[in-house]
CSV table of C-alpha atoms in Angstrom, one decimal:
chain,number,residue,atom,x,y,z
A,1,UNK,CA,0.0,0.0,0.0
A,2,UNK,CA,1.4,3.2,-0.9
A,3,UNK,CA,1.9,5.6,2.4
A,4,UNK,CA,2.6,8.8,-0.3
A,5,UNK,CA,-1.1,9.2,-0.7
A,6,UNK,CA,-2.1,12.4,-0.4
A,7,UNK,CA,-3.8,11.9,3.3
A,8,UNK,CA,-5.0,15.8,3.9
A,9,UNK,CA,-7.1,15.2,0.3
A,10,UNK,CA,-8.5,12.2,1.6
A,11,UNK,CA,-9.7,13.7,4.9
A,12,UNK,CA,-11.2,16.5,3.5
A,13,UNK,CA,-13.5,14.2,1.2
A,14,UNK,CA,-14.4,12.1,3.9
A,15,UNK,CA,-14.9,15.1,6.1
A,16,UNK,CA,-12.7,13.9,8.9
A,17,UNK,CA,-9.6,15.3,10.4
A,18,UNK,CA,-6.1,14.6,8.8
A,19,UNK,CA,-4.5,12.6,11.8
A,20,UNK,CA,-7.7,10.3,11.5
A,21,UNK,CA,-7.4,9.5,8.4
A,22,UNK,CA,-3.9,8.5,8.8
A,23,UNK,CA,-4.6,6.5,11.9
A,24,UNK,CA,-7.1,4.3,9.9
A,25,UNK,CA,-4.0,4.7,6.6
A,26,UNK,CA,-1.6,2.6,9.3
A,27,UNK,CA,-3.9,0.5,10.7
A,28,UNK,CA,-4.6,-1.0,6.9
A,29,UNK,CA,-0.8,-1.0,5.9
A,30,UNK,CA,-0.2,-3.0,9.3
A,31,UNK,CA,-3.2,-5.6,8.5
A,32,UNK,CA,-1.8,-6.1,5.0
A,33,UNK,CA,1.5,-6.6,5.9
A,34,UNK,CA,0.3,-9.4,8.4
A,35,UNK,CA,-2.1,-10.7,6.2
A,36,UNK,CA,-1.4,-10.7,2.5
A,37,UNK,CA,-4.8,-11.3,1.1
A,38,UNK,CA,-4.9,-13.1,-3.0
A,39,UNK,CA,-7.5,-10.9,-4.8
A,40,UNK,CA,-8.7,-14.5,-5.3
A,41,UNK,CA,-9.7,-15.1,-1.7
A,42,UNK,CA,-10.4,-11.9,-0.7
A,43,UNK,CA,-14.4,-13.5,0.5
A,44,UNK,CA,-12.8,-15.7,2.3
A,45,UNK,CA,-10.5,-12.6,4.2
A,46,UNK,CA,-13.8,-10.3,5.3
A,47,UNK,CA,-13.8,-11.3,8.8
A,48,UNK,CA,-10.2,-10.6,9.7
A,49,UNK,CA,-10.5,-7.3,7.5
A,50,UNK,CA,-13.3,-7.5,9.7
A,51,UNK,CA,-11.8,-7.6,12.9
A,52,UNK,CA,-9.0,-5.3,11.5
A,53,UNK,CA,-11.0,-2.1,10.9
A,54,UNK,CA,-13.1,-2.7,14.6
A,55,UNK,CA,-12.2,-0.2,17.3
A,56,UNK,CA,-9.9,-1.6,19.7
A,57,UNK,CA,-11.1,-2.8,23.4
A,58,UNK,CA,-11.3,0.1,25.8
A,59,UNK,CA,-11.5,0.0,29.4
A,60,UNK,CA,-13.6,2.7,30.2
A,61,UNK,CA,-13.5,5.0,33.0
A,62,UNK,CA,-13.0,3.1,36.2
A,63,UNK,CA,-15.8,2.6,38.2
A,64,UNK,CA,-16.4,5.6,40.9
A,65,UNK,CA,-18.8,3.3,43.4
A,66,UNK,CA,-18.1,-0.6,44.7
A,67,UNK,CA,-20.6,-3.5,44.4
A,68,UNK,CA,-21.2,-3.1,47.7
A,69,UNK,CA,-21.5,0.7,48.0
A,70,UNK,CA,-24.7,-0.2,45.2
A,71,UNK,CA,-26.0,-3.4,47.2
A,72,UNK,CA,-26.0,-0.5,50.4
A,73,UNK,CA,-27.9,1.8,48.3
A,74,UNK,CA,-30.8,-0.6,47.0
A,75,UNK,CA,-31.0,-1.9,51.3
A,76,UNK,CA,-31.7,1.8,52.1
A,77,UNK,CA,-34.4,2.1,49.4
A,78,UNK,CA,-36.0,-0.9,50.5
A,79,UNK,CA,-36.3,0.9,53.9
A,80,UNK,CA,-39.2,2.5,55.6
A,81,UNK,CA,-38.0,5.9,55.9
A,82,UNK,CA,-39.4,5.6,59.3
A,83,UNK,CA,-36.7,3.1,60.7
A,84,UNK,CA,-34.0,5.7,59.8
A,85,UNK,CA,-35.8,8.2,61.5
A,86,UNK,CA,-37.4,10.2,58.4
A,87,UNK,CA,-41.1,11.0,59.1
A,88,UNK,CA,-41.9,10.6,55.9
A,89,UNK,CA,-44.0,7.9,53.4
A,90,UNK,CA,-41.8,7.3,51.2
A,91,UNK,CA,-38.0,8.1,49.4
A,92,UNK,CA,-36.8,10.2,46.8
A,93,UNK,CA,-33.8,10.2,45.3
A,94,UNK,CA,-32.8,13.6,47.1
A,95,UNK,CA,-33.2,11.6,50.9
A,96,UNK,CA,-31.8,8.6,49.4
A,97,UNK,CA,-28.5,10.3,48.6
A,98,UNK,CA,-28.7,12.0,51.6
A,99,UNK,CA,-29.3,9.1,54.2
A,100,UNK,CA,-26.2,6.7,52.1
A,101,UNK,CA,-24.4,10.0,52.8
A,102,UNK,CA,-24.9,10.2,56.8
A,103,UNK,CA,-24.6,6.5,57.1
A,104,UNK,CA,-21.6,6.8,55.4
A,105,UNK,CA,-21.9,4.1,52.6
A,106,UNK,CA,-21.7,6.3,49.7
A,107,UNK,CA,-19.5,9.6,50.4
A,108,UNK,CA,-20.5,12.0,47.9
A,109,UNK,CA,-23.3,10.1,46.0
A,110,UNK,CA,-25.8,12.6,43.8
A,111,UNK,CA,-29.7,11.7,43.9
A,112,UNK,CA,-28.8,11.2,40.2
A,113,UNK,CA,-26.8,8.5,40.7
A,114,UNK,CA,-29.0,7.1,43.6
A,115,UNK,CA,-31.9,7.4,40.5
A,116,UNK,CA,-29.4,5.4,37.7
A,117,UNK,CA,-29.0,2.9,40.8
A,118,UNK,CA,-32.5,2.5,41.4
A,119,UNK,CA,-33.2,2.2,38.0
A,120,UNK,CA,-30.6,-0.7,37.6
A,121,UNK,CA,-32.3,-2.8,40.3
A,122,UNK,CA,-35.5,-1.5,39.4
A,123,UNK,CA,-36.3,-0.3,43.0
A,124,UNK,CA,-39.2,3.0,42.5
A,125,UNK,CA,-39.8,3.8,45.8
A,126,UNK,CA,-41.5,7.0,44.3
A,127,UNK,CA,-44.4,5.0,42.8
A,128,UNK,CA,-47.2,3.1,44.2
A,129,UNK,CA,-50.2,1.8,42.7
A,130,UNK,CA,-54.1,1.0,44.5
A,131,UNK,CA,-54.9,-2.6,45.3
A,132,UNK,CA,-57.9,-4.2,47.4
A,133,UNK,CA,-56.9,-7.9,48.5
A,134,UNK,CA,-60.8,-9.5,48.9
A,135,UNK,CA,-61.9,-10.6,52.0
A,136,UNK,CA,-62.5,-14.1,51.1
A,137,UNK,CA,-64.7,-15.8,53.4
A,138,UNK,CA,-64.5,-19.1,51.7
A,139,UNK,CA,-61.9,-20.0,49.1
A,140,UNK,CA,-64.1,-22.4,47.6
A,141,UNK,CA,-66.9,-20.3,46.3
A,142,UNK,CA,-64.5,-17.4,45.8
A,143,UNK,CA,-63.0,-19.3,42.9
A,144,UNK,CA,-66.5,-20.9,41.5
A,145,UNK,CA,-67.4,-17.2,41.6
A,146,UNK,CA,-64.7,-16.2,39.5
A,147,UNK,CA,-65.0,-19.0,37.0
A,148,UNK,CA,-68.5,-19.0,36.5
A,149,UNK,CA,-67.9,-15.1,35.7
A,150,UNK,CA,-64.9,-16.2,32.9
A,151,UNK,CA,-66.9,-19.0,31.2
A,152,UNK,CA,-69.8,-16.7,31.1
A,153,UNK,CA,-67.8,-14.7,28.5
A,154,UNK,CA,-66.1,-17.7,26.9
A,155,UNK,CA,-69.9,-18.9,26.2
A,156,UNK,CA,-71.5,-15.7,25.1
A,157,UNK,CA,-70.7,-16.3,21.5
A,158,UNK,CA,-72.1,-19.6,21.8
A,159,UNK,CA,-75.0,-18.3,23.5
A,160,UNK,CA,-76.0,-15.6,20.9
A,161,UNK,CA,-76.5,-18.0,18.3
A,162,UNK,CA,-79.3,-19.6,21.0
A,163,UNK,CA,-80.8,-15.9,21.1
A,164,UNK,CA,-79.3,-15.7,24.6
A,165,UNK,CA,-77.9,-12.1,25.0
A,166,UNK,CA,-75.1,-11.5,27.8
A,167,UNK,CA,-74.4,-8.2,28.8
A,168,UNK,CA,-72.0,-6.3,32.0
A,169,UNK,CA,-73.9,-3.8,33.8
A,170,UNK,CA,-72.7,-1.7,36.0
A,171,UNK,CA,-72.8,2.3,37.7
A,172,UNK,CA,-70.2,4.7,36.9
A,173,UNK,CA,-71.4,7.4,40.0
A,174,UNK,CA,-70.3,10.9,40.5
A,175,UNK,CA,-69.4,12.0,37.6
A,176,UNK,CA,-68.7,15.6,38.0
A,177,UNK,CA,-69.7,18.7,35.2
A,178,UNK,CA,-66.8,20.7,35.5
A,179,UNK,CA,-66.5,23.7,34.1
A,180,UNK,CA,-63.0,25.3,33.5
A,181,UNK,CA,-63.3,29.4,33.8
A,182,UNK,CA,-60.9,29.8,31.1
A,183,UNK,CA,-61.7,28.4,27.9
A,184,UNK,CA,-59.0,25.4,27.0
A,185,UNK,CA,-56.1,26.9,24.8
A,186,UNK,CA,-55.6,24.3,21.4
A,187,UNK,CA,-52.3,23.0,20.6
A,188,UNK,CA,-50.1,24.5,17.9
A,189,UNK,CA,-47.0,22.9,16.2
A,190,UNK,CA,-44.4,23.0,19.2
A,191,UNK,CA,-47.0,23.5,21.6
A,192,UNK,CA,-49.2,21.2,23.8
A,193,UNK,CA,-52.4,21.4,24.6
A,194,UNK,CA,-53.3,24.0,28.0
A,195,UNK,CA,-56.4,23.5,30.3
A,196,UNK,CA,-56.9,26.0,33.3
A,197,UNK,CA,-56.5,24.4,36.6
A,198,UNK,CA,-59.1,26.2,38.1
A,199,UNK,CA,-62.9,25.0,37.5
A,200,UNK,CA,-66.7,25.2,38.5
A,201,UNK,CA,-68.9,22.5,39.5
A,202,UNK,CA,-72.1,22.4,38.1
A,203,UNK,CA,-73.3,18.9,39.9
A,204,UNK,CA,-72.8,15.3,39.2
A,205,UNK,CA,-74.6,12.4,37.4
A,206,UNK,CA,-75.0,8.4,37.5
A,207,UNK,CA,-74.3,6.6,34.0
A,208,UNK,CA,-75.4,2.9,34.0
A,209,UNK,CA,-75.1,1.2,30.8
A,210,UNK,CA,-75.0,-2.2,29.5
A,211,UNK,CA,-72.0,-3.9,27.9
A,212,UNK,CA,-72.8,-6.4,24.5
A,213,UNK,CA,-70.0,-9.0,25.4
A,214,UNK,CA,-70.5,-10.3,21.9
A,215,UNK,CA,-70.8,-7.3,20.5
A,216,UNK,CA,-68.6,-4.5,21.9
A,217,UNK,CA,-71.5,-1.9,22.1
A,218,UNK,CA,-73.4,-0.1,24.7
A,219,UNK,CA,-76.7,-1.8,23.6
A,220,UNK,CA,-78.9,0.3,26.5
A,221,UNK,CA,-78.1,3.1,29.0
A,222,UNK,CA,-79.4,5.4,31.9
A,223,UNK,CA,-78.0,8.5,33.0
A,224,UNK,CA,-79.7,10.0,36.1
A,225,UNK,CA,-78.9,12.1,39.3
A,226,UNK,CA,-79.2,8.8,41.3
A,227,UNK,CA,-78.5,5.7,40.6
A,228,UNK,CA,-80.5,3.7,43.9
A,229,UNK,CA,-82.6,0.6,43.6
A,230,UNK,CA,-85.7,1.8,41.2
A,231,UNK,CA,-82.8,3.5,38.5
A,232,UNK,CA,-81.2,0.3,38.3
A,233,UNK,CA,-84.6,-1.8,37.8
A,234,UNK,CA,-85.9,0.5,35.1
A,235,UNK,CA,-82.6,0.6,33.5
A,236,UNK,CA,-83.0,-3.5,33.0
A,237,UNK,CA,-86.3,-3.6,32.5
A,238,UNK,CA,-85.5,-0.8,29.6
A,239,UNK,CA,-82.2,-2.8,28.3
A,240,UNK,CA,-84.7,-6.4,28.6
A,241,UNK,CA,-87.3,-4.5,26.6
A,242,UNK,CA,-85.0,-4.1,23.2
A,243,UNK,CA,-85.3,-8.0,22.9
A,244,UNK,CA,-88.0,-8.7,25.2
A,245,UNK,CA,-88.6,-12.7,23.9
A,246,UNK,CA,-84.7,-13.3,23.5
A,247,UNK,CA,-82.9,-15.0,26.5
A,248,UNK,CA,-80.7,-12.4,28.9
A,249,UNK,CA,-77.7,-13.2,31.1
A,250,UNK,CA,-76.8,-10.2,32.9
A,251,UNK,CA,-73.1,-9.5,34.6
A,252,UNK,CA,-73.1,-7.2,37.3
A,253,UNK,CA,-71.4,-6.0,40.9
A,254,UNK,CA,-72.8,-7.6,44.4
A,255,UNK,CA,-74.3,-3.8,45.2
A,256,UNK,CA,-77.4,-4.7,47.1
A,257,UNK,CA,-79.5,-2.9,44.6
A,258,UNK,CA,-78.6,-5.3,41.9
A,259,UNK,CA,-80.4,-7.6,44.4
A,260,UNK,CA,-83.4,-5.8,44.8
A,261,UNK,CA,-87.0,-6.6,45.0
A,262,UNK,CA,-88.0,-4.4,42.4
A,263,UNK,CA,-85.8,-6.9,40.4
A,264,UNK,CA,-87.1,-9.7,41.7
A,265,UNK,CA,-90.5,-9.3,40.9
A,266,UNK,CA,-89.8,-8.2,37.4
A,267,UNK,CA,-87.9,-11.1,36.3
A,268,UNK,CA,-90.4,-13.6,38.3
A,269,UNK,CA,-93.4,-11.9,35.7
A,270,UNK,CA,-91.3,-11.4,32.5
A,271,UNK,CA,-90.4,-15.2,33.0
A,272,UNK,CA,-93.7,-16.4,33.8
A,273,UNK,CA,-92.8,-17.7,36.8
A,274,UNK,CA,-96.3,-17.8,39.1
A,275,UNK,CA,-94.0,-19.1,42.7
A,276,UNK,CA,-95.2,-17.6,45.5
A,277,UNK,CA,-92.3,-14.7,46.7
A,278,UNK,CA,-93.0,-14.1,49.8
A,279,UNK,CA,-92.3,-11.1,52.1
A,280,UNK,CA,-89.4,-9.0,52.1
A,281,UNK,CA,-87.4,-9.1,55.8
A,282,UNK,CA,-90.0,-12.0,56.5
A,283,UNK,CA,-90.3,-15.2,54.4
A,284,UNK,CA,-90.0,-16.9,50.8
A,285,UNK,CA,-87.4,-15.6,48.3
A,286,UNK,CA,-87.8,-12.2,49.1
A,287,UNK,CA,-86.6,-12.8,52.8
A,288,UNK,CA,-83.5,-11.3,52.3
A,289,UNK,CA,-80.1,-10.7,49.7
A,290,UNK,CA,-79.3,-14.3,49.9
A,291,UNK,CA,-82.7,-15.7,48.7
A,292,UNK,CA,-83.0,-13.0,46.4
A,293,UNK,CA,-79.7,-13.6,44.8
A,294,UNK,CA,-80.3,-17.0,44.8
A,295,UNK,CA,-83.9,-16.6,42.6
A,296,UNK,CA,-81.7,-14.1,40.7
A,297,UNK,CA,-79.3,-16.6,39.6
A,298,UNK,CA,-81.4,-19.3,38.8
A,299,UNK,CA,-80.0,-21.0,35.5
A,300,UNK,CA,-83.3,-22.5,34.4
A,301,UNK,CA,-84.7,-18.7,34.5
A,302,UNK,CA,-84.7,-16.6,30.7
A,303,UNK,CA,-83.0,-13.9,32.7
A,304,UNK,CA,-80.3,-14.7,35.1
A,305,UNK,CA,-77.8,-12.5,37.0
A,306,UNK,CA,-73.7,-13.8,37.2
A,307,UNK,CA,-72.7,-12.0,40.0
A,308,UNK,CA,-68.8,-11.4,40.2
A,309,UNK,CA,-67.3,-12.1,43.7
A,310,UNK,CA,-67.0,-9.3,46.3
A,311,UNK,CA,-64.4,-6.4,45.8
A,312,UNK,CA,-63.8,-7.9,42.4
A,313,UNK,CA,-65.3,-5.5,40.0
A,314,UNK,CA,-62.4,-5.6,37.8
A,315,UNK,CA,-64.0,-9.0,36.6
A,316,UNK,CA,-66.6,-7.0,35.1
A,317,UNK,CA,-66.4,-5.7,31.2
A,318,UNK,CA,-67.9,-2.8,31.0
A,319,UNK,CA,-65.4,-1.3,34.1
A,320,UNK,CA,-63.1,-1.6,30.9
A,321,UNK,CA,-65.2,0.5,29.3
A,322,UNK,CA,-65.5,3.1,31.3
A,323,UNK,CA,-62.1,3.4,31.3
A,324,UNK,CA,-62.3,4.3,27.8
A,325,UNK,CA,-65.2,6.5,28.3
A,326,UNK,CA,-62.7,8.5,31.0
A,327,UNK,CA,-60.5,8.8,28.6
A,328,UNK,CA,-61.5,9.7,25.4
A,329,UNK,CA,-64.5,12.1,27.3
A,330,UNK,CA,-64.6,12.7,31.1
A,331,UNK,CA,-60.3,13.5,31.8
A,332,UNK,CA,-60.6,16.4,29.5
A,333,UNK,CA,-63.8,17.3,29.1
A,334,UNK,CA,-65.3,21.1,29.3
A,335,UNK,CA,-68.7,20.7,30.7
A,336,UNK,CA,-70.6,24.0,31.2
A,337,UNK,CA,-73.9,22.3,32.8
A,338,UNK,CA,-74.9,18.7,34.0
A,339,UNK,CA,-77.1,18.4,30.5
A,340,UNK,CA,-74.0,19.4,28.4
A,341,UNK,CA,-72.5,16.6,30.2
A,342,UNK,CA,-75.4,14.2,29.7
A,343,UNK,CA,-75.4,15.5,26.0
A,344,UNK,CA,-71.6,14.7,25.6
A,345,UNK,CA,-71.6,11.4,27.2
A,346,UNK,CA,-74.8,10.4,24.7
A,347,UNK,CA,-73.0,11.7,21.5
A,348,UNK,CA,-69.9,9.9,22.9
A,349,UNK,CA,-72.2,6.4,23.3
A,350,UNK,CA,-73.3,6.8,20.0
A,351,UNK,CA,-69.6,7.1,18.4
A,352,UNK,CA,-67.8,4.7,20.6
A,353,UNK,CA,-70.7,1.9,19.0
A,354,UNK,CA,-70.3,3.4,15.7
A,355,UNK,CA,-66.4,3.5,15.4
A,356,UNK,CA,-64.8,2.3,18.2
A,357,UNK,CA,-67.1,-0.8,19.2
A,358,UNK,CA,-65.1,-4.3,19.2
A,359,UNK,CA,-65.7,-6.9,22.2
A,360,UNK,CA,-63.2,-7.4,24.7
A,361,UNK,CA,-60.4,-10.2,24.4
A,362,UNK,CA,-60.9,-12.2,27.4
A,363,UNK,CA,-58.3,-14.8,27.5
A,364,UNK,CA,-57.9,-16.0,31.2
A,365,UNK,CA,-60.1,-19.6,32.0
A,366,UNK,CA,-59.5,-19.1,35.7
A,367,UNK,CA,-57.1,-22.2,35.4
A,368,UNK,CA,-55.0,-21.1,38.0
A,369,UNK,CA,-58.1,-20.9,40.5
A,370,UNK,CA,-59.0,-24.5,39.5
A,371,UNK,CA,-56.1,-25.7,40.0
């Protein structure tokens, strides 16, 4: 290889500096001379050409903070603040590095490096999420609650082709009218969207709708100032009416209105079912919630409840719903009266089941609970 090349030339084509270019000149003419490569074979040669033109090992900075100084850090963070005498909930990264500073683990650590720790070991004291743990009386029906609740949905396909329709119902209460006192400023290229912090509150309403498992649409709903026993049985009776001779099977909540005797005495006349009821707080199925939700969820009965266990909501579809209907409407919403919310949430009804409408992949079979 000739070294005469003209080496300022070739830097300024390849936009680099001159002693660059002649670094990467002697690192060739060194490969070549070790390994003379036939034009013939030169396929044969790309990984050692390769290997030649890779940048060389490096060792890196050393390392400012021992294993041991970071195994310190993560038992402090794992800590209540409390047993090292911080009245406080929780850490951030600011008394982190101060506490493996006074306890002298870590001279001299920066919360930013307590954060890059943290973020190796993925420690986050900062966060926490809600959870409810269900008071489980008995673990036996808990998981024949749970299961009858998943094979509900498995089956509701199956089901529609009988004319059986299954449907989650379920309140979504207080939802406020809120009215911002500054109109919400649009975003612009480079610019996010701004809503004023400060609002009026114009009153809050109930929404109760029913969830098509098969379908993905709100098939009925009923959107009140209350939402106690008689708003529930009107808003069945209402959802039962739009195919009063087809079968129902109705997911809901174990609110004590759902077990009602309003409800009770519906379903006993739509179904034909002439059994003497009895007297609520006294005798027969009316006595109380038990032999009402026992009538309710009667299998040989056209419409039957599937009540999901106790604290356990979450197993019902339309909460998933009304997740989307918080987020697409309610978060950032601008309602100047409770009917411009009512109007809102009914135009929003009628474009979720006209665009946005697909049913719910439910995938779990409440194996582990059988198990």
């Amino acid at each position: 290889m000739n070294k005469n090349i003209n080496m300022a030339a070739v830097a300024r084509e390849l936009n680099v500096s001159d002693s660059f270019a002649a670094k990467w000149r002697d690192r060739a003419v060194q490969f070549f001379i070790k390994w003379p490569i036939q034009k013939t074979c030169i396929e044969e040669s790309w990984p050692l050409i390769y290997k030649a033109f890779s940048d060389a090992p490096r060792s890196g900075a050393p390392a400012t903070y021992t294993a041991e100084q970071f195994c310190g850090v993560m038992a402090v963070a794992l800590k209540e603040p409390t047993q090292c005498n911080r009245e406080i909930t929780h850490w951030t990264y600011i008394e982190l590095a101060d506490e493996v500073n006074q306890q002298g683990i870590a001279k001299g650590m920066s919360k930013s490096t307590v954060g890059r720790f943290l973020k190796q070991a993925d420690i986050r004291p900062h966060c926490s999420t809600y959870w409810l743990n269900p008071n489980i009386e008995d673990d036996e029906t808990f998981k024949k609650e749970v299961n009858n609740v998943c094979e509900t949905y498995h089956q509701a396909t199956e089901r529609a082709k009988e004319d059986v329709i299954t449907v989650s119902v379920d309140e979504k209460t207080g939802i406020q009218a809120l009215e911002r006192i500054s109109p919400t400023k649009p975003m612009k290229q480079g610019v996010i969207e701004k809503r004023e912090f400060e609002y009026k509150r114009h009153g809050t309403l109930s929404l109760t709708p029913s969830f098509n498992v098969v379908t993905g649409k709100i098939m009925q709903y009923r959107i009140a100032e209350t939402r106690g026993e008689i708003d529930f049985f009107e808003h069945i009776k209402k959802t039962v009416a739009l195919s009063p001779k087809s079968g129902w099977v109705i997911v809901a909540d174990q609110l004590n209105v759902h077990k009602s005797e309003s409800l009770v005495r519906y379903i006993a006349k739509h179904c034909g079912i002439t059994d003497e009821l009895g007297i609520k707080g006294k005798s027969g199925i009316l006595k109380n919630i038990a032999s009402r939700q026992a009538f309710l969820t009667d299998e040989t009965h056209k419409i039957r409840f599937v009540f999901t266990p106790k604290h356990c909501s979450w197993l019902n579809q339309v909460e998933i719903w009304f997740g989307i209907l918080a987020r697409k409407l309610l978060n950032r919403g601008d309602f100047c009266s409770m009917e411009d919310l009512r109007n809102k949430m009914e135009r929003f009804i009628d474009y979720f089941n006209e665009n946005l409408a697909k049913p719910f992949k439910w995938t779990y079979k409440g194996k582990a609970l059988s198990a």
